[in-house]
Short mmCIF file of C-alpha atoms in Angstrom, two decimals:
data_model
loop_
_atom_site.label_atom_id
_atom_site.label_comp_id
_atom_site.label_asym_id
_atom_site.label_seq_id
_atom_site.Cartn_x
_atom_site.Cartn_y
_atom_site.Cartn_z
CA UNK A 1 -81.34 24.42 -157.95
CA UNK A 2 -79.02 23.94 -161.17
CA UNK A 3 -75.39 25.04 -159.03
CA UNK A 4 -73.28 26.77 -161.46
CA UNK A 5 -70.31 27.89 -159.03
CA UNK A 6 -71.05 31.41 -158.37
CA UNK A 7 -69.93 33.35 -155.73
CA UNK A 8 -73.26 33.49 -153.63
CA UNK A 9 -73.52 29.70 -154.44
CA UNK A 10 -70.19 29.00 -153.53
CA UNK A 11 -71.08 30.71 -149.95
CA UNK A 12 -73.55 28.63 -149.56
CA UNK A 13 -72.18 25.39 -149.89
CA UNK A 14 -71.38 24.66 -146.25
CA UNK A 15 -75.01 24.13 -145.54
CA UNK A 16 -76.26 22.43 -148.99
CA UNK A 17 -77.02 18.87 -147.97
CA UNK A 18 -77.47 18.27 -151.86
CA UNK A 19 -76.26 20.05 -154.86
CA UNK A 20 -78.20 19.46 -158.40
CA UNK A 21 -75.83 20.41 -161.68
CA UNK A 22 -77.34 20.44 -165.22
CA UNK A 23 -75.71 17.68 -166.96
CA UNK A 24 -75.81 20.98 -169.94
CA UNK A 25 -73.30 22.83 -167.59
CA UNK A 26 -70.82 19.75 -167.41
CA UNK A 27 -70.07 20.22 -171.03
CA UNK A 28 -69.04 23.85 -170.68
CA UNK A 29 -67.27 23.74 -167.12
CA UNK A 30 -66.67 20.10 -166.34
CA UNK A 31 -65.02 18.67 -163.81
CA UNK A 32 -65.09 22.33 -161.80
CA UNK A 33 -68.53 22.21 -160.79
CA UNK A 34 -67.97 18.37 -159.48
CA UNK A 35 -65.24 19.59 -157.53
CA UNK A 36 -66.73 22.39 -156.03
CA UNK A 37 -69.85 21.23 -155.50
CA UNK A 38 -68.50 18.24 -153.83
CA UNK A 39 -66.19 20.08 -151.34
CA UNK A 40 -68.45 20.13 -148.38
CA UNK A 41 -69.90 17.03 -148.39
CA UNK A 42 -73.34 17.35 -150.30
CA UNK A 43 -74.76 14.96 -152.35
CA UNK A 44 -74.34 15.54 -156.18
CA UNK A 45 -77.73 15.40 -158.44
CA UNK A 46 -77.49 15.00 -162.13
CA UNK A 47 -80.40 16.81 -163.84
CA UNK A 48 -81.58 17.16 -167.11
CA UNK A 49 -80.16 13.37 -167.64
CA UNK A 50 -82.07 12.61 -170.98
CA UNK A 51 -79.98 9.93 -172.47
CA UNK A 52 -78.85 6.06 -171.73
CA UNK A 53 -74.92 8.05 -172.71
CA UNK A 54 -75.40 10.24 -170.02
CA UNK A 55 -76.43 7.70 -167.03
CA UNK A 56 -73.51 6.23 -167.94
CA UNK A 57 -71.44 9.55 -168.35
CA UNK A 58 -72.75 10.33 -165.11
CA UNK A 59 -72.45 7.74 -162.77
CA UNK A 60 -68.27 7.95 -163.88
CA UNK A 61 -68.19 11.15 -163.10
CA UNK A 62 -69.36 9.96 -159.51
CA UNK A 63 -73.01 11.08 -159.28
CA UNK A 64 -74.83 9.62 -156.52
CA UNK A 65 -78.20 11.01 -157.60
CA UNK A 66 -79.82 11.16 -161.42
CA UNK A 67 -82.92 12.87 -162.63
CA UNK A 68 -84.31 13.12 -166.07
CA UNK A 69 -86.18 11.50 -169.00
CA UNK A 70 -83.65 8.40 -169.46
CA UNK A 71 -84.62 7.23 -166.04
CA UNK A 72 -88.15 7.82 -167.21
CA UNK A 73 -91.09 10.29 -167.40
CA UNK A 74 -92.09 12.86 -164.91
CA UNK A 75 -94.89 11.77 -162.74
CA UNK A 76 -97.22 13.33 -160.15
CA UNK A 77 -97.56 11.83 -156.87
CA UNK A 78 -101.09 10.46 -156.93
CA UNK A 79 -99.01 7.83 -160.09
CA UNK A 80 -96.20 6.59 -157.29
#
């Protein structure tokens, strides 16, 4: 959860199926966590997406996956 490109993260990369970044952590370190992230073939998750901006932001940066408020609330199961 919430990949922020550090070495022991990094490591384990080749067997991440998905990787979740905090749409936060693109502000400070950008197109670097996209890149690494991405390397081995895992699917990128956009969290903490809280804004119609950031969908948007988002889904150019190439996110396949989104999760947060602007898609709408948290629910438990027993709701789906």
């Amino acid at each position: 959860d919430d990949f922020s490109a550090t070495d022991d993260q990094i490591a384990m990369l080749p067997h991440a199926d998905f990787v979740k970044i905090d749409c936060r952590d693109l502000l400070v370190q950008g197109e670097r966590l996209l890149e690494i992230g991405g390397r081995y073939g895992a699917r990128l998750i956009a969290e903490r997406v809280e804004t119609p901006e950031l969908v948007s932001y988002c889904a150019k940066l190439g996110f396949g996956l989104l999760q947060g408020d602007a898609l709408g609330p948290a629910v438990t199961m027993p709701l789906l």
